[in-house]
PDB file of C-alpha atoms in Angstrom:
ATOM      1  CA  MET A   1      56.068 -66.299  33.140  1.00 55.00           C
ATOM      2  CA  ASN A   2      59.365 -66.392  35.056  1.00 60.00           C
ATOM      3  CA  LEU A   3      61.808 -63.487  35.533  1.00 53.00           C
ATOM      4  CA  THR A   4      64.024 -64.513  32.609  1.00 54.00           C
ATOM      5  CA  GLN A   5      61.074 -64.662  30.231  1.00 51.00           C
ATOM      6  CA  SER A   6      59.887 -61.243  31.424  1.00 52.00           C
ATOM      7  CA  ILE A   7      63.317 -59.706  30.804  1.00 47.00           C
ATOM      8  CA  ILE A   8      63.539 -61.237  27.301  1.00 48.00           C
ATOM      9  CA  LYS A   9      60.051 -59.999  26.459  1.00 53.00           C
ATOM     10  CA  TYR A  10      60.963 -56.466  27.588  1.00 51.00           C
ATOM     11  CA  ILE A  11      64.257 -56.407  25.663  1.00 55.00           C
ATOM     12  CA  PHE A  12      62.615 -57.509  22.425  1.00 61.00           C
ATOM     13  CA  SER A  13      59.507 -55.345  22.765  1.00 70.00           C
ATOM     14  CA  LYS A  14      61.357 -52.726  20.707  1.00 77.00           C
ATOM     15  CA  LEU A  15      63.375 -53.343  17.560  1.00 81.00           C
ATOM     16  CA  ARG A  16      65.601 -50.522  16.305  1.00 85.00           C
ATOM     17  CA  ILE A  17      67.319 -50.575  12.916  1.00 86.00           C
ATOM     18  CA  GLY A  18      69.797 -47.839  12.005  1.00 89.00           C
ATOM     19  CA  THR A  19      72.098 -45.558  13.980  1.00 90.00           C
ATOM     20  CA  GLU A  20      71.793 -43.652  17.243  1.00 86.00           C
ATOM     21  CA  THR A  21      70.712 -40.498  15.395  1.00 90.00           C
ATOM     22  CA  GLY A  22      68.363 -42.067  12.867  1.00 89.00           C
ATOM     23  CA  TYR A  23      66.543 -45.374  13.076  1.00 87.00           C
ATOM     24  CA  THR A  24      63.336 -47.287  12.432  1.00 83.00           C
ATOM     25  CA  GLU A  25      61.618 -48.361  15.603  1.00 82.00           C
ATOM     26  CA  ILE A  26      59.089 -51.186  15.842  1.00 79.00           C
ATOM     27  CA  ASP A  27      57.363 -51.280  19.215  1.00 73.00           C
ATOM     28  CA  ASN A  28      55.085 -54.280  19.742  1.00 68.00           C
ATOM     29  CA  THR A  29      53.222 -52.377  22.473  1.00 62.00           C
ATOM     30  CA  LYS A  30      51.980 -50.075  19.684  1.00 55.00           C
ATOM     31  CA  GLY A  31      50.779 -52.850  17.409  1.00 54.00           C
ATOM     32  CA  ALA A  32      54.173 -53.170  15.675  1.00 57.00           C
ATOM     33  CA  ASN A  33      53.463 -49.934  13.767  1.00 62.00           C
ATOM     34  CA  PRO A  34      56.886 -48.611  12.692  1.00 72.00           C
ATOM     35  CA  ARG A  35      58.067 -45.180  13.820  1.00 73.00           C
ATOM     36  CA  LEU A  36      60.815 -43.221  12.078  1.00 76.00           C
ATOM     37  CA  ARG A  37      63.055 -41.431  14.592  1.00 83.00           C
ATOM     38  CA  GLY A  38      65.634 -38.659  14.322  1.00 86.00           C
ATOM     39  CA  THR A  39      67.309 -38.316  10.923  1.00 86.00           C
ATOM     40  CA  ALA A  40      65.472 -41.408   9.611  1.00 83.00           C
ATOM     41  CA  THR A  41      62.274 -39.463   8.889  1.00 79.00           C
ATOM     42  CA  VAL A  42      61.028 -39.320   5.264  1.00 74.00           C
ATOM     43  CA  TRP A  43      59.104 -36.799   3.161  1.00 71.00           C
ATOM     44  CA  ARG A  44      55.616 -37.047   1.650  1.00 61.00           C
ATOM     45  CA  ASP A  45      53.555 -34.623  -0.416  1.00 61.00           C
ATOM     46  CA  MET A  46      50.211 -33.164   0.575  1.00 61.00           C
ATOM     47  CA  VAL A  47      48.191 -32.854  -2.626  1.00 60.00           C
ATOM     48  CA  GLY A  48      45.047 -30.797  -3.135  1.00 58.00           C
ATOM     49  CA  ASP A  49      44.037 -30.317  -6.766  1.00 56.00           C
ATOM     50  CA  LEU A  50      41.296 -27.768  -7.424  1.00 47.00           C
ATOM     51  CA  PHE A  51      41.084 -28.284 -11.191  1.00 52.00           C
ATOM     52  CA  GLY A  52      37.463 -29.011 -12.104  1.00 57.00           C
ATOM     53  CA  LYS A  53      36.082 -28.584  -8.581  1.00 56.00           C
ATOM     54  CA  ALA A  54      33.972 -25.543  -9.554  1.00 54.00           C
ATOM     55  CA  LEU A  55      32.869 -27.049 -12.875  1.00 62.00           C
ATOM     56  CA  LEU A  56      29.869 -25.315 -14.436  1.00 60.00           C
ATOM     57  CA  SER A  57      29.200 -25.750 -18.161  1.00 57.00           C
ATOM     58  CA  THR A  58      25.834 -24.926 -19.717  1.00 63.00           C
ATOM     59  CA  THR A  59      27.017 -25.324 -23.331  1.00 76.00           C
ATOM     60  CA  GLY A  60      28.825 -28.668 -23.206  1.00 87.00           C
ATOM     61  CA  LYS A  61      28.177 -32.276 -22.234  1.00 91.00           C
ATOM     62  CA  VAL A  62      29.455 -32.199 -18.641  1.00 89.00           C
ATOM     63  CA  ASP A  63      28.249 -30.280 -15.610  1.00 87.00           C
ATOM     64  CA  TYR A  64      28.287 -30.403 -11.798  1.00 85.00           C
ATOM     65  CA  ASN A  65      25.373 -31.376  -9.571  1.00 87.00           C
ATOM     66  CA  PHE A  66      25.974 -29.050  -6.632  1.00 85.00           C
ATOM     67  CA  ASP A  67      23.238 -30.652  -4.498  1.00 92.00           C
ATOM     68  CA  GLU A  68      24.504 -34.226  -4.815  1.00 92.00           C
ATOM     69  CA  ASN A  69      28.237 -33.464  -5.287  1.00 87.00           C
ATOM     70  CA  TYR A  70      28.865 -35.418  -8.461  1.00 89.00           C
ATOM     71  CA  ILE A  71      29.832 -34.680 -12.058  1.00 90.00           C
ATOM     72  CA  VAL A  72      27.102 -35.267 -14.647  1.00 92.00           C
ATOM     73  CA  PHE A  73      28.279 -36.564 -18.035  1.00 94.00           C
ATOM     74  CA  GLN A  74      25.744 -36.382 -20.868  1.00 95.00           C
ATOM     75  CA  SER A  75      26.053 -38.466 -24.025  1.00 97.00           C
ATOM     76  CA  GLY A  76      27.671 -37.282 -27.230  1.00 97.00           C
ATOM     77  CA  GLY A  77      30.743 -35.594 -25.807  1.00 95.00           C
ATOM     78  CA  SER A  78      34.205 -35.279 -27.308  1.00 96.00           C
ATOM     79  CA  ILE A  79      37.549 -35.526 -25.541  1.00 96.00           C
ATOM     80  CA  THR A  80      38.846 -32.688 -27.736  1.00 95.00           C
ATOM     81  CA  ASN A  81      36.092 -30.266 -26.661  1.00 92.00           C
ATOM     82  CA  ALA A  82      36.888 -28.411 -23.434  1.00 89.00           C
ATOM     83  CA  ASN A  83      33.165 -27.965 -22.692  1.00 89.00           C
ATOM     84  CA  ASP A  84      32.610 -31.747 -22.779  1.00 92.00           C
ATOM     85  CA  ARG A  85      35.341 -32.845 -20.407  1.00 90.00           C
ATOM     86  CA  THR A  86      36.741 -32.505 -16.937  1.00 90.00           C
ATOM     87  CA  GLY A  87      40.230 -33.248 -15.706  1.00 87.00           C
ATOM     88  CA  GLY A  88      42.777 -33.209 -12.960  1.00 86.00           C
ATOM     89  CA  ASN A  89      46.433 -33.456 -12.028  1.00 89.00           C
ATOM     90  CA  ILE A  90      47.693 -36.172  -9.674  1.00 90.00           C
ATOM     91  CA  GLN A  91      51.174 -36.107  -8.235  1.00 90.00           C
ATOM     92  CA  ILE A  92      53.200 -39.302  -7.806  1.00 91.00           C
ATOM     93  CA  ASN A  93      53.725 -39.108  -4.063  1.00 89.00           C
ATOM     94  CA  HIS A  94      57.034 -40.005  -2.443  1.00 87.00           C
ATOM     95  CA  GLU A  95      55.943 -43.390  -1.116  1.00 87.00           C
ATOM     96  CA  TYR A  96      55.063 -44.816  -4.548  1.00 88.00           C
ATOM     97  CA  LYS A  97      57.272 -47.141  -6.540  1.00 88.00           C
ATOM     98  CA  ILE A  98      59.248 -45.292  -9.236  1.00 90.00           C
ATOM     99  CA  GLY A  99      61.484 -46.227 -12.168  1.00 93.00           C
ATOM    100  CA  THR A 100      60.690 -47.900 -15.499  1.00 95.00           C
ATOM    101  CA  ASN A 101      57.519 -49.834 -16.430  1.00 96.00           C
ATOM    102  CA  ILE A 102      55.678 -48.699 -13.303  1.00 93.00           C
ATOM    103  CA  VAL A 103      51.991 -49.660 -13.323  1.00 93.00           C
ATOM    104  CA  PHE A 104      49.276 -47.260 -12.147  1.00 92.00           C
ATOM    105  CA  LYS A 105      45.596 -48.230 -12.085  1.00 92.00           C
ATOM    106  CA  PRO A 106      43.118 -45.398 -12.766  1.00 91.00           C
ATOM    107  CA  HIS A 107      39.445 -45.882 -12.016  1.00 91.00           C
ATOM    108  CA  ILE A 108      36.246 -43.958 -11.382  1.00 92.00           C
ATOM    109  CA  HIS A 109      33.635 -44.077  -8.646  1.00 92.00           C
ATOM    110  CA  TRP A 110      30.128 -43.567 -10.003  1.00 96.00           C
ATOM    111  CA  LYS A 111      26.412 -43.926  -9.351  1.00 97.00           C
ATOM    112  CA  GLN A 112      25.094 -46.999 -11.184  1.00 98.00           C
ATOM    113  CA  SER A 113      21.370 -47.557 -11.807  1.00 97.00           C
ATOM    114  CA  ASP A 114      21.478 -49.786 -14.918  1.00 97.00           C
ATOM    115  CA  THR A 115      23.856 -51.772 -17.145  1.00 96.00           C
ATOM    116  CA  VAL A 116      23.862 -49.457 -20.178  1.00 97.00           C
ATOM    117  CA  ALA A 117      27.287 -49.656 -21.846  1.00 98.00           C
ATOM    118  CA  ARG A 118      28.206 -45.970 -21.627  1.00 98.00           C
ATOM    119  CA  VAL A 119      31.738 -45.038 -22.648  1.00 98.00           C
ATOM    120  CA  LEU A 120      34.257 -42.717 -21.021  1.00 97.00           C
ATOM    121  CA  THR A 121      37.293 -41.585 -22.971  1.00 97.00           C
ATOM    122  CA  MET A 122      40.363 -40.562 -21.006  1.00 96.00           C
ATOM    123  CA  ARG A 123      43.599 -39.056 -22.219  1.00 96.00           C
ATOM    124  CA  TYR A 124      46.627 -38.705 -19.997  1.00 96.00           C
ATOM    125  CA  ARG A 125      50.248 -37.629 -20.051  1.00 98.00           C
ATOM    126  CA  LEU A 126      53.136 -37.505 -17.603  1.00 98.00           C
ATOM    127  CA  GLN A 127      54.999 -34.294 -16.769  1.00 98.00           C
ATOM    128  CA  ARG A 128      58.465 -35.219 -15.468  1.00 97.00           C
ATOM    129  CA  ASN A 129      60.266 -32.843 -13.150  1.00 96.00           C
ATOM    130  CA  GLY A 130      63.351 -31.239 -14.663  1.00 96.00           C
ATOM    131  CA  GLU A 131      62.484 -32.402 -18.185  1.00 97.00           C
ATOM    132  CA  ALA A 132      60.804 -30.808 -21.208  1.00 98.00           C
ATOM    133  CA  TRP A 133      57.049 -30.195 -21.130  1.00 98.00           C
ATOM    134  CA  THR A 134      55.076 -33.072 -22.674  1.00 98.00           C
ATOM    135  CA  SER A 135      52.346 -31.956 -25.080  1.00 98.00           C
ATOM    136  CA  SER A 136      51.171 -35.322 -26.480  1.00 98.00           C
ATOM    137  CA  TRP A 137      48.446 -37.458 -24.863  1.00 98.00           C
ATOM    138  CA  THR A 138      47.744 -41.187 -24.576  1.00 98.00           C
ATOM    139  CA  THR A 139      44.044 -41.930 -25.154  1.00 98.00           C
ATOM    140  CA  VAL A 140      42.136 -44.903 -23.697  1.00 98.00           C
ATOM    141  CA  THR A 141      38.458 -45.816 -23.260  1.00 98.00           C
ATOM    142  CA  LEU A 142      36.340 -47.435 -20.553  1.00 98.00           C
ATOM    143  CA  THR A 143      33.004 -49.172 -21.197  1.00 98.00           C
ATOM    144  CA  LEU A 144      30.787 -49.165 -18.123  1.00 98.00           C
ATOM    145  CA  GLY A 145      28.193 -51.706 -17.054  1.00 95.00           C
ATOM    146  CA  GLY A 146      30.306 -54.788 -17.753  1.00 94.00           C
ATOM    147  CA  ALA A 147      33.674 -56.463 -17.259  1.00 96.00           C
ATOM    148  CA  SER A 148      35.446 -53.287 -16.121  1.00 97.00           C
ATOM    149  CA  ASP A 149      33.100 -52.898 -13.123  1.00 98.00           C
ATOM    150  CA  VAL A 150      34.318 -54.052  -9.710  1.00 97.00           C
ATOM    151  CA  PHE A 151      30.939 -54.916  -8.190  1.00 98.00           C
ATOM    152  CA  PRO A 152      28.104 -56.944  -9.756  1.00 97.00           C
ATOM    153  CA  TYR A 153      24.930 -55.012 -10.484  1.00 97.00           C
ATOM    154  CA  THR A 154      21.464 -56.504  -9.984  1.00 95.00           C
ATOM    155  CA  SER A 155      19.017 -53.709  -9.232  1.00 97.00           C
ATOM    156  CA  GLY A 156      18.505 -50.322  -7.620  1.00 97.00           C
ATOM    157  CA  THR A 157      21.250 -47.713  -7.356  1.00 98.00           C
ATOM    158  CA  ILE A 158      24.704 -48.663  -6.115  1.00 98.00           C
ATOM    159  CA  ASN A 159      28.109 -47.051  -5.694  1.00 98.00           C
ATOM    160  CA  GLN A 160      30.211 -48.627  -8.438  1.00 98.00           C
ATOM    161  CA  ILE A 161      33.944 -48.590  -9.230  1.00 96.00           C
ATOM    162  CA  SER A 162      35.179 -49.198 -12.781  1.00 97.00           C
ATOM    163  CA  HIS A 163      38.717 -49.594 -14.090  1.00 96.00           C
ATOM    164  CA  PHE A 164      40.332 -47.776 -16.971  1.00 96.00           C
ATOM    165  CA  PRO A 165      43.225 -49.602 -18.699  1.00 97.00           C
ATOM    166  CA  ASP A 166      46.457 -49.500 -16.698  1.00 96.00           C
ATOM    167  CA  MET A 167      48.995 -46.731 -17.160  1.00 95.00           C
ATOM    168  CA  VAL A 168      52.566 -48.023 -17.574  1.00 98.00           C
ATOM    169  CA  LEU A 169      55.022 -45.176 -16.999  1.00 97.00           C
ATOM    170  CA  THR A 170      58.660 -44.319 -16.457  1.00 97.00           C
ATOM    171  CA  CYS A 171      58.478 -41.897 -13.576  1.00 95.00           C
ATOM    172  CA  GLY A 172      60.143 -40.342 -10.546  1.00 94.00           C
ATOM    173  CA  VAL A 173      59.186 -38.701  -7.263  1.00 91.00           C
ATOM    174  CA  SER A 174      56.643 -35.872  -7.609  1.00 92.00           C
ATOM    175  CA  ASP A 175      56.144 -36.287 -11.358  1.00 95.00           C
ATOM    176  CA  THR A 176      52.615 -35.274 -12.355  1.00 94.00           C
ATOM    177  CA  ILE A 177      50.011 -37.350 -14.178  1.00 94.00           C
ATOM    178  CA  GLN A 178      47.586 -35.109 -16.077  1.00 94.00           C
ATOM    179  CA  MET A 179      44.183 -36.510 -17.069  1.00 92.00           C
ATOM    180  CA  GLN A 180      41.164 -35.382 -19.069  1.00 93.00           C
ATOM    181  CA  VAL A 181      37.881 -37.328 -19.242  1.00 93.00           C
ATOM    182  CA  ALA A 182      34.800 -37.066 -21.478  1.00 94.00           C
ATOM    183  CA  ARG A 183      31.782 -39.243 -22.138  1.00 96.00           C
ATOM    184  CA  THR A 184      31.817 -40.231 -25.804  1.00 98.00           C
ATOM    185  CA  ASP A 185      28.912 -42.658 -26.393  1.00 98.00           C
ATOM    186  CA  ALA A 186      25.525 -41.779 -27.923  1.00 97.00           C
ATOM    187  CA  LEU A 187      23.383 -43.744 -25.462  1.00 98.00           C
ATOM    188  CA  ALA A 188      20.512 -42.491 -23.305  1.00 95.00           C
ATOM    189  CA  GLY A 189      20.730 -41.356 -19.697  1.00 96.00           C
ATOM    190  CA  ASP A 190      23.200 -39.316 -17.648  1.00 96.00           C
ATOM    191  CA  LEU A 191      26.382 -40.728 -16.111  1.00 96.00           C
ATOM    192  CA  ASN A 192      26.967 -39.468 -12.571  1.00 95.00           C
ATOM    193  CA  VAL A 193      30.578 -39.686 -11.390  1.00 93.00           C
ATOM    194  CA  THR A 194      31.637 -38.883  -7.817  1.00 90.00           C
ATOM    195  CA  PHE A 195      35.418 -38.908  -8.354  1.00 87.00           C
ATOM    196  CA  MET A 196      38.378 -40.484 -10.068  1.00 88.00           C
ATOM    197  CA  ASP A 197      41.619 -41.717  -8.547  1.00 87.00           C
ATOM    198  CA  ILE A 198      44.710 -43.777  -9.330  1.00 89.00           C
ATOM    199  CA  HIS A 199      46.108 -46.721  -7.387  1.00 90.00           C
ATOM    200  CA  GLY A 200      49.886 -47.067  -7.311  1.00 90.00           C
ATOM    201  CA  GLU A 201      52.256 -49.603  -5.785  1.00 89.00           C
ATOM    202  CA  VAL A 202      53.963 -48.370  -2.586  1.00 85.00           C
ATOM    203  CA  ASP A 203      57.470 -49.564  -1.749  1.00 82.00           C
ATOM    204  CA  ALA A 204      58.535 -47.023   0.877  1.00 79.00           C
ATOM    205  CA  MET A 205      57.144 -44.739   3.559  1.00 77.00           C
ATOM    206  CA  GLY A 206      58.499 -41.730   1.712  1.00 79.00           C
ATOM    207  CA  SER A 207      61.527 -40.439  -0.185  1.00 80.00           C
ATOM    208  CA  ASP A 208      65.144 -40.635   0.992  1.00 77.00           C
ATOM    209  CA  ASP A 209      65.502 -36.862   0.766  1.00 79.00           C
ATOM    210  CA  GLU A 210      63.039 -34.036   0.210  1.00 81.00           C
ATOM    211  CA  ILE A 211      62.964 -34.462  -3.577  1.00 80.00           C
ATOM    212  CA  TYR A 212      65.045 -37.596  -4.156  1.00 79.00           C
ATOM    213  CA  LYS A 213      64.322 -41.286  -3.743  1.00 79.00           C
ATOM    214  CA  LEU A 214      66.378 -44.396  -4.494  1.00 70.00           C
ATOM    215  CA  GLU A 215      64.585 -46.826  -6.799  1.00 66.00           C
TER     216      GLU A 215
END
């Protein structure tokens, strides 16, 4: 490499987009991992939901296995019975895509030992910041041990992921998705669930201001 090539390589090792006080920096010596400098930094939420973490129900159809750290769903539950269900609140973090017809993909992680078609019923609703409280729910079901499973099952006990139907929402930054889940089939055997989460499409590193983001 001659001197001219070395100088060119050094000049273009960093790409800065923005102004002197706020810019995005891409440094190829750091694996081209962008850095936000000065006033160009963005905001993200740190979410820790405790709802359901200390679940203990001796009268209903759902309980917590404190030795193995999973939720145990028994058959015959009802989504309308508080003793038969668990739930949680998930915030739409600042990096997620917002606006109309936004798709979110909820799914569970569970301990699979057979292909029995057990059924989970979930109801969810969106609480939008600055708007009236929403009291109505949307109810969907998930049949396990089949097409909704991510990984094929052959034998033994595996860690499985299964998809609920997509949520299609009109949402903004820090709106809250509320969920409740119960097992509603009448089949044999327990259903052991480690956790539930939602995948969302990310179109930014954060919001443009603390509580505001351009679509």
